[in-house]
Short mmCIF file of C-alpha atoms and ligand atoms in Angstrom, two decimals:
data_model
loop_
_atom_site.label_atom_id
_atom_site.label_comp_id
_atom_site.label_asym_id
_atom_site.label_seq_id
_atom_site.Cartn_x
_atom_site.Cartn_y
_atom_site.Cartn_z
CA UNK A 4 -21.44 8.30 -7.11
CA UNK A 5 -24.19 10.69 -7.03
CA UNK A 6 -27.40 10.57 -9.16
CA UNK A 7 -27.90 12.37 -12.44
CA UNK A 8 -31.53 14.19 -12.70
CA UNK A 9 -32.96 10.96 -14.15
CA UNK A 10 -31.67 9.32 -11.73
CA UNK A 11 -28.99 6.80 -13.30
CA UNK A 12 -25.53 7.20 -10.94
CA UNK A 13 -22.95 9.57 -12.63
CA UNK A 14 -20.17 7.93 -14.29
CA UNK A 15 -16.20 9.98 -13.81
CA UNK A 16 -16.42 10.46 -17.77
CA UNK A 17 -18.75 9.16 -20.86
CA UNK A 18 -20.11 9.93 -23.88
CA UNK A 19 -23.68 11.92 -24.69
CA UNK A 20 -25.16 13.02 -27.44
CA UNK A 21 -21.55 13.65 -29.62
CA UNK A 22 -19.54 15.23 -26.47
CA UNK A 23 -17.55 14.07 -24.00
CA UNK A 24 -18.57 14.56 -20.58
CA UNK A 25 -16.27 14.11 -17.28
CA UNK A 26 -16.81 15.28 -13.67
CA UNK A 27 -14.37 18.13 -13.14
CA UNK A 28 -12.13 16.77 -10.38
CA UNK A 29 -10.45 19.88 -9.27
CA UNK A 30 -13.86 21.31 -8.05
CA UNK A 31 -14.39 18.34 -5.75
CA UNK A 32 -15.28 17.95 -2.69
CA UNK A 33 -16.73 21.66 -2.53
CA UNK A 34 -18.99 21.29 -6.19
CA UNK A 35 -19.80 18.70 -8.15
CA UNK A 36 -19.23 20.49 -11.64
CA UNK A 37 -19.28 18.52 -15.20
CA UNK A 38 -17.16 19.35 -17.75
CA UNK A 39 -18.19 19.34 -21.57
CA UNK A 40 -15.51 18.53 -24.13
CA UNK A 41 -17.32 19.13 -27.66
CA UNK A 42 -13.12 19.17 -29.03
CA UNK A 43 -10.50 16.42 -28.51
CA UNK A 44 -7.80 18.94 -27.53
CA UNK A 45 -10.28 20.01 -24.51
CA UNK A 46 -10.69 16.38 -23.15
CA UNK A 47 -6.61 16.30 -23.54
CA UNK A 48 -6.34 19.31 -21.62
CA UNK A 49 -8.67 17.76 -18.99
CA UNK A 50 -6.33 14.99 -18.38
CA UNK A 51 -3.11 17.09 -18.65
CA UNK A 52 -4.81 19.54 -15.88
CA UNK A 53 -5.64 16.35 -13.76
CA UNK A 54 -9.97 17.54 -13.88
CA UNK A 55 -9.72 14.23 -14.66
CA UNK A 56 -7.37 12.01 -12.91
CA UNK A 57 -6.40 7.84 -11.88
CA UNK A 58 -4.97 5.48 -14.50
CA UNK A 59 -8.03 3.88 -15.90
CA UNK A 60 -10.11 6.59 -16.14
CA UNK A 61 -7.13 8.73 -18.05
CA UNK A 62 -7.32 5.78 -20.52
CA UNK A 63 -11.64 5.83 -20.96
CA UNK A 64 -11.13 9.45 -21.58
CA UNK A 65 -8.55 8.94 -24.27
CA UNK A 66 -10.52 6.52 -26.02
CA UNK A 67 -13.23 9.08 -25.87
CA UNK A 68 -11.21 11.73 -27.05
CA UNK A 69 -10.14 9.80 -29.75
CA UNK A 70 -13.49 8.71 -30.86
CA UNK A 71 -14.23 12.88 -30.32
CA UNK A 72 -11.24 13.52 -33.06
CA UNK A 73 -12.90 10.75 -35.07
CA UNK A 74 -16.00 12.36 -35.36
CA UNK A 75 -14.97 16.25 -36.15
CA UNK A 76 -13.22 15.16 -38.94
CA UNK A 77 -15.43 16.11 -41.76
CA UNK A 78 -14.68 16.20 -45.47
CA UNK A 79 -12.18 13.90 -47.20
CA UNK A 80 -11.21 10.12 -47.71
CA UNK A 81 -10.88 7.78 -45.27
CA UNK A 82 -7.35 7.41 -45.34
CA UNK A 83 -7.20 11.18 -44.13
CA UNK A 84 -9.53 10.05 -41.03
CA UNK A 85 -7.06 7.13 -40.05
CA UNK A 86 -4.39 10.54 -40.31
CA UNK A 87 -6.51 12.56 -37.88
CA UNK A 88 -7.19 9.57 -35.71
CA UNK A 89 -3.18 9.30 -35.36
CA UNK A 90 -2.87 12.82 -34.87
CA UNK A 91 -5.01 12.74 -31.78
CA UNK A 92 -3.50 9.59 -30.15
CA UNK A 93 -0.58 11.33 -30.14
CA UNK A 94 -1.93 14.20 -28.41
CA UNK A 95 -3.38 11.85 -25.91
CA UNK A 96 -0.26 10.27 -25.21
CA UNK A 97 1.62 13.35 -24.39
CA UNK A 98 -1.21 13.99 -22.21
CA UNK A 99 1.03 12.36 -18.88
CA UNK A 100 4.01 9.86 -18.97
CA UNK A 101 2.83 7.35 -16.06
CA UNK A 102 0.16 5.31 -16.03
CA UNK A 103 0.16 2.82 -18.86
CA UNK A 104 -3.22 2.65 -18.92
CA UNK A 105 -3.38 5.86 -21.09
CA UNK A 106 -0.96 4.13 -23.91
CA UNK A 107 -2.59 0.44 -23.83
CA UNK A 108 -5.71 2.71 -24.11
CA UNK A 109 -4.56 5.06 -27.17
CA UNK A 110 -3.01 1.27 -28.83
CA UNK A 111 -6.58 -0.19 -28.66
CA UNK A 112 -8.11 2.72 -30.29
CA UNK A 113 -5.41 2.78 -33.29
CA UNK A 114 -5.69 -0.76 -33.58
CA UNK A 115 -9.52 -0.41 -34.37
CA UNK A 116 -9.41 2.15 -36.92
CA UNK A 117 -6.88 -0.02 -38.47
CA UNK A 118 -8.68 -3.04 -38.17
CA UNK A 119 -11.74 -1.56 -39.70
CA UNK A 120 -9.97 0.78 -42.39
CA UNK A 121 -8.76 -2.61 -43.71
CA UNK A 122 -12.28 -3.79 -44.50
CA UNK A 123 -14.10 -0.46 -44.97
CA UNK A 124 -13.27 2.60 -46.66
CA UNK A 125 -16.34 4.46 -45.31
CA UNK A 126 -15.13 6.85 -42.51
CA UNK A 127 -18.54 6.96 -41.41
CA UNK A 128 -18.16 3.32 -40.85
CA UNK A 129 -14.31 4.23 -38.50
CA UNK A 130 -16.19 7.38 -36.79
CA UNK A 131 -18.90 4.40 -35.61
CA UNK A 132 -16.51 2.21 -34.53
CA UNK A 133 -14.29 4.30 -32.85
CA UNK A 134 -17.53 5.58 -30.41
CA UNK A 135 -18.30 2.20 -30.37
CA UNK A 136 -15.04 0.75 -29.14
CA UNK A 137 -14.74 3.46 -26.38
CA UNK A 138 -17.93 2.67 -25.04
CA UNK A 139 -16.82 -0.96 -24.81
CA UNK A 140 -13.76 0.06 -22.97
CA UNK A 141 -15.65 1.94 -20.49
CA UNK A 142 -18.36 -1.09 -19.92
CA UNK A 143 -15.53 -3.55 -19.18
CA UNK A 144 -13.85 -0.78 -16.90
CA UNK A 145 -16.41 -0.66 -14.37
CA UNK A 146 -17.23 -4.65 -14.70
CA UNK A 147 -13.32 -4.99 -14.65
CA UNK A 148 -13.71 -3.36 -11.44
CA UNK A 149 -16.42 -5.40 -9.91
CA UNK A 150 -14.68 -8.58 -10.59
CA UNK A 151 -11.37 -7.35 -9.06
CA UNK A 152 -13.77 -5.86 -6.18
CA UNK A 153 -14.39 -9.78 -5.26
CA UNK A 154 -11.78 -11.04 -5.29
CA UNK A 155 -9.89 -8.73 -3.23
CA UNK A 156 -13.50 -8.79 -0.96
CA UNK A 157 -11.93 -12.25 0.07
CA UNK A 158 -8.28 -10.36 1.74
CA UNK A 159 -10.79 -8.55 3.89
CA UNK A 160 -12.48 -9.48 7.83
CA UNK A 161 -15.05 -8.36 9.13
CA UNK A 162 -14.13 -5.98 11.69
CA UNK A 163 -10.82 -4.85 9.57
CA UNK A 164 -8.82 -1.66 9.59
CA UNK A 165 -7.60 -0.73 6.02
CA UNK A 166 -5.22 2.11 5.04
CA UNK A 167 -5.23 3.76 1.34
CA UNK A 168 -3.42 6.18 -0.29
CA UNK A 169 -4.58 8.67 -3.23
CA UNK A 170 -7.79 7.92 -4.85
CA UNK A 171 -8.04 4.53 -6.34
CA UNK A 172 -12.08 4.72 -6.70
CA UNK A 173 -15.08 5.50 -8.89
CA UNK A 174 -13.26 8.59 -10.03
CA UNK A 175 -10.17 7.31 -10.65
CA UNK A 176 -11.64 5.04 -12.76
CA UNK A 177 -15.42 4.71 -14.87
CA UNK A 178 -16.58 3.50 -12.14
CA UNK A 179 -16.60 1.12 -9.11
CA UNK A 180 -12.92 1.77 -8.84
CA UNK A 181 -9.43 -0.34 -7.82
CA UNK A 182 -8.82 -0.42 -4.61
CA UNK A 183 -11.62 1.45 -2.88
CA UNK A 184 -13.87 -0.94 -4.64
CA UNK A 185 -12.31 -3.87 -2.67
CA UNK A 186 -12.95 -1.65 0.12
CA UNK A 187 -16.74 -1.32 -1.21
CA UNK A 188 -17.02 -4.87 -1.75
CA UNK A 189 -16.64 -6.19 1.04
CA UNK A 190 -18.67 -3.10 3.22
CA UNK A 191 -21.34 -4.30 0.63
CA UNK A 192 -20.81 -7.99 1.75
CA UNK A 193 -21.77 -6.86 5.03
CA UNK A 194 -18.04 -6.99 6.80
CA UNK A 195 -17.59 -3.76 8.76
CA UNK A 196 -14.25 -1.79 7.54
CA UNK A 197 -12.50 1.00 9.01
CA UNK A 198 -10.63 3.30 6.24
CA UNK A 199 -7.68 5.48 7.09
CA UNK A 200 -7.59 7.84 4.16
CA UNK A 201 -3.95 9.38 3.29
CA UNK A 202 -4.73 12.90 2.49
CA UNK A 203 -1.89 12.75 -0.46
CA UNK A 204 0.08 15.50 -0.47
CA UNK A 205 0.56 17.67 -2.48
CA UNK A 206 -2.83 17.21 -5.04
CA UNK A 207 -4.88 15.72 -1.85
CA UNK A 208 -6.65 12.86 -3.97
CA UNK A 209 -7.43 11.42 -0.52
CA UNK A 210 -9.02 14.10 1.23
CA UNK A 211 -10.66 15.78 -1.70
CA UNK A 212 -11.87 12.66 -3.70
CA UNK A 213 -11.30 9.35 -1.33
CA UNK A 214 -12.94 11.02 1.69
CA UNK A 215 -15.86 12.47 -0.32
CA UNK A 216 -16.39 8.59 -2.22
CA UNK A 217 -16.35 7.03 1.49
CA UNK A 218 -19.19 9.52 2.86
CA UNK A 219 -20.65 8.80 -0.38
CA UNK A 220 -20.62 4.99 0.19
CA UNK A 221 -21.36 5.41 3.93
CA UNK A 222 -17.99 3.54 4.75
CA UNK A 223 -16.77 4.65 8.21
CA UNK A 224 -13.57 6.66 7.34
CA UNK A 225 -10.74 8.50 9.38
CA UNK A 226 -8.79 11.21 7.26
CA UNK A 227 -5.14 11.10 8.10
CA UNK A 228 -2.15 13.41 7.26
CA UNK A 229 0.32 10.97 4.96
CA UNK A 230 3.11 11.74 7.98
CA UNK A 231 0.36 10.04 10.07
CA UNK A 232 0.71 6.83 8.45
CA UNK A 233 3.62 5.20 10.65
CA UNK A 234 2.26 5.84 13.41
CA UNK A 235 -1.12 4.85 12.93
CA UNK A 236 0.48 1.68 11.71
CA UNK A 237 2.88 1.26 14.63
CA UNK A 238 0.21 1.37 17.07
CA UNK A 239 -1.50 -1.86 15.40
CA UNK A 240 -4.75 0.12 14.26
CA UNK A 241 -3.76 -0.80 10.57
CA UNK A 242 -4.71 -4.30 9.55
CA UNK A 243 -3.93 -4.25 5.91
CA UNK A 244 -2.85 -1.27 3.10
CA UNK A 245 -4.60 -1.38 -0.69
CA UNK A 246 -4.03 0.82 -2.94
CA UNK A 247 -3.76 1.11 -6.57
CA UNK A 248 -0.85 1.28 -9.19
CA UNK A 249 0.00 3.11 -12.64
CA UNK A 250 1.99 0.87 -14.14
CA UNK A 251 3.26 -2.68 -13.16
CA UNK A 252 6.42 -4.03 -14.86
CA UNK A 253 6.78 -7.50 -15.61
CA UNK A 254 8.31 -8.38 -12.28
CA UNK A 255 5.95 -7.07 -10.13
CA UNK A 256 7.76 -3.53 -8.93
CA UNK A 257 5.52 -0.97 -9.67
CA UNK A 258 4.40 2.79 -9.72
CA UNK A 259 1.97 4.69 -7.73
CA UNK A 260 1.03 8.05 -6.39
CA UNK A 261 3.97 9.52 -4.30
CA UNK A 262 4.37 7.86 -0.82
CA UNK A 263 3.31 4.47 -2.37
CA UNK A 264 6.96 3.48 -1.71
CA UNK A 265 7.09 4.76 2.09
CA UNK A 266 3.60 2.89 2.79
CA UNK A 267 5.27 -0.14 1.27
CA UNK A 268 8.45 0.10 3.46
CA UNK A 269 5.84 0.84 7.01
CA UNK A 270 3.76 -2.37 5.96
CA UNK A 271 6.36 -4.88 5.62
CA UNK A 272 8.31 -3.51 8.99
CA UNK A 273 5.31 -3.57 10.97
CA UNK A 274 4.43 -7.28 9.14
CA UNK A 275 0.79 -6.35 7.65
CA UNK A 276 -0.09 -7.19 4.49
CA UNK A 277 0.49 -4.55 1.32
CA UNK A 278 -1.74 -5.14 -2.06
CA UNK A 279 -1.69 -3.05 -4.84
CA UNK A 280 -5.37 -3.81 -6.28
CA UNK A 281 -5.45 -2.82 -10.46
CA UNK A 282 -7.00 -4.03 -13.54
CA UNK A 283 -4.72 -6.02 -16.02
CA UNK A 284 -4.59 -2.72 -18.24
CA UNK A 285 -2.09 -1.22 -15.64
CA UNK A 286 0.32 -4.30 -16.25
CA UNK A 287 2.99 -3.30 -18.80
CA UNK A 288 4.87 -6.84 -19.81
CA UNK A 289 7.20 -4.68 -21.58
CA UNK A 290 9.33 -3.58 -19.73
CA UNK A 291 11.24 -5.71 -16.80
CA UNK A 292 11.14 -3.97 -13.93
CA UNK A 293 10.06 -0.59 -12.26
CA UNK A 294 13.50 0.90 -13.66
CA UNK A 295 11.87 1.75 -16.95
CA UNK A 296 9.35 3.47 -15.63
CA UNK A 297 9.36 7.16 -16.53
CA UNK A 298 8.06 9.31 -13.39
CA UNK A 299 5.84 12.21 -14.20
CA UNK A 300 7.53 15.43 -12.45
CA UNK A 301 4.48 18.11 -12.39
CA UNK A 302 5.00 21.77 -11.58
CA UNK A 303 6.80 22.93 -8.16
CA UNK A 304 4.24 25.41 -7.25
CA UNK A 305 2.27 22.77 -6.62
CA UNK A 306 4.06 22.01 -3.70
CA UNK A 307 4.75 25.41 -2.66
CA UNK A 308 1.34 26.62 -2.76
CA UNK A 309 -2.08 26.07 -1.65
CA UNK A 310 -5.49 27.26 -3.54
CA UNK A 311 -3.30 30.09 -4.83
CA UNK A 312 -1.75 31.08 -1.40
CA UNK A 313 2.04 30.53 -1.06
CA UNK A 314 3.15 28.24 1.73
CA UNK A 315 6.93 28.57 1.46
CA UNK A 316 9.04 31.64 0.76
CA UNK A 317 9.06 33.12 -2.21
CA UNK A 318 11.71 31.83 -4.44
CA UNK A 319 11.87 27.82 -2.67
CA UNK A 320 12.96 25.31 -5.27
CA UNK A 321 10.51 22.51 -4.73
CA UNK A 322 10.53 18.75 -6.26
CA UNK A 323 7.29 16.98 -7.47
CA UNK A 324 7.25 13.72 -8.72
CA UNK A 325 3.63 12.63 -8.79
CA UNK A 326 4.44 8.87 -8.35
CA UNK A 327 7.44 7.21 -7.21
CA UNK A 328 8.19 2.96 -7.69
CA UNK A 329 7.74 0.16 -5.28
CA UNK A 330 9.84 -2.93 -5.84
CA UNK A 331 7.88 -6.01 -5.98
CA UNK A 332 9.53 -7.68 -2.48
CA UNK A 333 7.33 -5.03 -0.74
CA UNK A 334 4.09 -6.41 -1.90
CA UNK A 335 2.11 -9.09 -0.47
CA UNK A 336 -0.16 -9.79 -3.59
CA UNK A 337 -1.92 -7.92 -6.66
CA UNK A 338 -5.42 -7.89 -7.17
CA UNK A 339 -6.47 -8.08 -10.53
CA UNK A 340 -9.50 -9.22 -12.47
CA UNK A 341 -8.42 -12.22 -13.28
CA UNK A 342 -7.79 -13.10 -9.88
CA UNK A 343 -5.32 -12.46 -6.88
CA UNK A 344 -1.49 -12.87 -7.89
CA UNK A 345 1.27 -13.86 -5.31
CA UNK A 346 5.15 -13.65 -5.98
CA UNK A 347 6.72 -14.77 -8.03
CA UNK A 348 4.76 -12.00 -9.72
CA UNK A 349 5.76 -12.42 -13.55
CA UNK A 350 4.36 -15.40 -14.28
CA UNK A 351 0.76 -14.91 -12.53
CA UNK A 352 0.78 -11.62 -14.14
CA UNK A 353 1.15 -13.15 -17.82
CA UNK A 354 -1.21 -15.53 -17.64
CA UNK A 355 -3.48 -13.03 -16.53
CA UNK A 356 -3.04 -10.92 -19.33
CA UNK A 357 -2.65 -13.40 -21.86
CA UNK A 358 -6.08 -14.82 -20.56
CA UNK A 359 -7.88 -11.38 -20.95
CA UNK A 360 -6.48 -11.26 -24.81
CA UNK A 361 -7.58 -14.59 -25.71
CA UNK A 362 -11.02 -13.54 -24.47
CA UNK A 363 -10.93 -9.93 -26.72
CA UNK A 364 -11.12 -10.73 -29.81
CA UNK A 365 -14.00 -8.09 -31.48
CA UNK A 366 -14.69 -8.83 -35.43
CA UNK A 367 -15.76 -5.62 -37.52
CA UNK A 368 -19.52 -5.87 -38.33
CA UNK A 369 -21.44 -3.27 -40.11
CA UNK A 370 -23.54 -2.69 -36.04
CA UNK A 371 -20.87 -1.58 -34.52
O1 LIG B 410 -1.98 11.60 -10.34
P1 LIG B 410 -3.20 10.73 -10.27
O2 LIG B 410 -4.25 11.27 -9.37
O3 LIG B 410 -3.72 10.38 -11.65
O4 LIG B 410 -2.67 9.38 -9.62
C1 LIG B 410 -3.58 8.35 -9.37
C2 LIG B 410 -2.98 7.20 -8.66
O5 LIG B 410 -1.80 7.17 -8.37
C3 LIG B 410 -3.88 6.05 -8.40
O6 LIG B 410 -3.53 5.40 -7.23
C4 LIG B 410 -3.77 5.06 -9.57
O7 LIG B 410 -3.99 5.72 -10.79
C5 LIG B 410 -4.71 3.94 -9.47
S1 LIG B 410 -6.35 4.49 -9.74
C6 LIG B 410 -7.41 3.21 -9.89
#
């Protein structure tokens, strides 16, 4: 990511000085262009109007939003905090249906104010904690991401080909990012890598956002249309696809930017490997399989028009579901930070949760 004027790199979204601050990812690639929430219901709007967009960052900003609500609360007891604090998960979770990161996110945030209500009455005490446990969130995000980085590193040779789809990077995450940070990784390792970049119709997440990252990162990088794809693959140029997810189910099947599926499909028929590379927040244990998962259908003009200008007549009914599900017999492995999981997916992917809890635990002290 780019430098800030004193020179520390830009993170997609954090906190300073009481507001919430986010790079505006609808400006991208043309301006780089922060956006200051100093309410809640604008960093909601953010995420609902994708400025702000990719699972794990959706959930950061929530947890900032929340601590945001927190902390404009003003007069009262602290029982009428926890009230506003519920009031403004629940804004965040209408915010989109998909990634799961956004709920396990929201959950975290409740459980802390509960946690610490139970102790202390002071709301001074909640608003601290709050800020406090967003920050944490967003620390373990982009170290989260580092970890998964190396161990997906290791699926890469030098000399490698990869394809991705959407933008699973720094900005769909704090930082460091899912899949693109395997992909920085291993460049950083030394191993030359070739990325073909899906442009990712219709909201272009690859050519606006994973293009601009891979200039960034000076990772050689070949921007494709998604139609592109098979026959990019068919001709052998493709070594391996990585990518990220929104929500795993239990069994592995999961859900990812539209054309996840049809990637999926291309990899196994042309026999190349096909990873889905998230953090153990995108696993949802509850429900069994990719069935469950509720698809987020966004607005048709979408489709139908570009910057404004309409590409189809006037009138055309279009469909836009921003993610659609792969089932788990399409993918080779998961990356996560707790290591690389191969099928049978459930079990790998509750021990790797269940070894993440066990290592959370954070007591209530007055510091924090
Ligand atoms: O609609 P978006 O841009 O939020 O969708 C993003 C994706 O589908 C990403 O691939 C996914 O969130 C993983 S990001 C690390």
């Amino acid at each position: 990511m780019p430098k800030q004027g004193d020179s520390r790199e830009l993170r997609t979204v954090w906190w300073e000085d009481g507001v919430v601050k986010l790079i505006d990812q609808t400006r991208l690639p043309g301006e780089l262009v922060i956006l200051e929430c100093r309410d809640y219901r604008e960093v909601a709007a953010a995420i609902k109007e994708m400025r702000l967009r990719g699972a794990p960052a959706i959930g950061v900003a929530a947890a900032y939003g929340i601590a945001l609500g927190g902390n404009q609360w003003a007069q009262g007891s602290g029982d009428s905090l926890l009230g506003q604090v519920k009031q403004v998960a629940e804004l965040m979770r209408a915010t989109r249906p998909t990634a799961v990161n956004l709920f396990w996110a929201v959950e975290r945030m409740l459980n802390r104010a509960h946690q610490v209500a139970r102790g202390e009455r002071d709301p001074g005490k909640i608003q601290k904690a709050l800020l406090a446990e967003a920050e944490r969130m967003a620390e373990e995000d982009v170290a989260v991401n580092q970890r998964l980085g190396r161990f997906g590193a290791a699926l890469i040779k030098d000399g490698d080909s990869v394809l991705t789809h959407c933008n699973a990077g720094a900005l769909a995450t704090v930082d460091y990012g899912t899949a693109l940070g395997v992909i920085r990784t291993a460049h950083e390792q030394g191993k030359r890598v070739h990325v073909y970049v899906d442009e990712t119709r219709p909201y272009l997440q690859g050519a606006r956002l994973t293009a601009w990252e891979l200039k960034q990162l000076g990772i050689p990088a070949t921007l494709i249309t998604d139609s592109m794809a098979g026959h990019f693959i068919h001709l052998g140029r493709v070594n391996l696809v990585i990518l990220g997810a929104d929500r795993i189910a239990a069994n592995g099947d999961f859900a990812n930017k539209i054309g996840t599926y049809s990637l999926a499909v291309l990899a196994k028929e042309n026999g190349i490997p096909f990873y889905s590379a998230a953090p153990t927040s995108s696993i949802d244990l509850a429900i069994p399989s990719g069935d469950h998962i509720v698809i987020e259908e966004r607005d048709a003009w979408e489709v139908t028009h570009f910057k404004g200008i309409a590409i189809a007549p006037e009138g055309t009914r279009a469909a836009n579901p921003a993610f659609d599900v792969t089932p788990n017999r399409y993918l080779t492995a998961i990356i996560t930070e707790e290591g690389v999981i191969y099928p049978p997916f459930e079990e790998g992917l509750r021990k790797a949760v269940a070894q993440v809890q066990a290592r959370r635990i954070t007591p209530f002290t007055t510091s924090n």
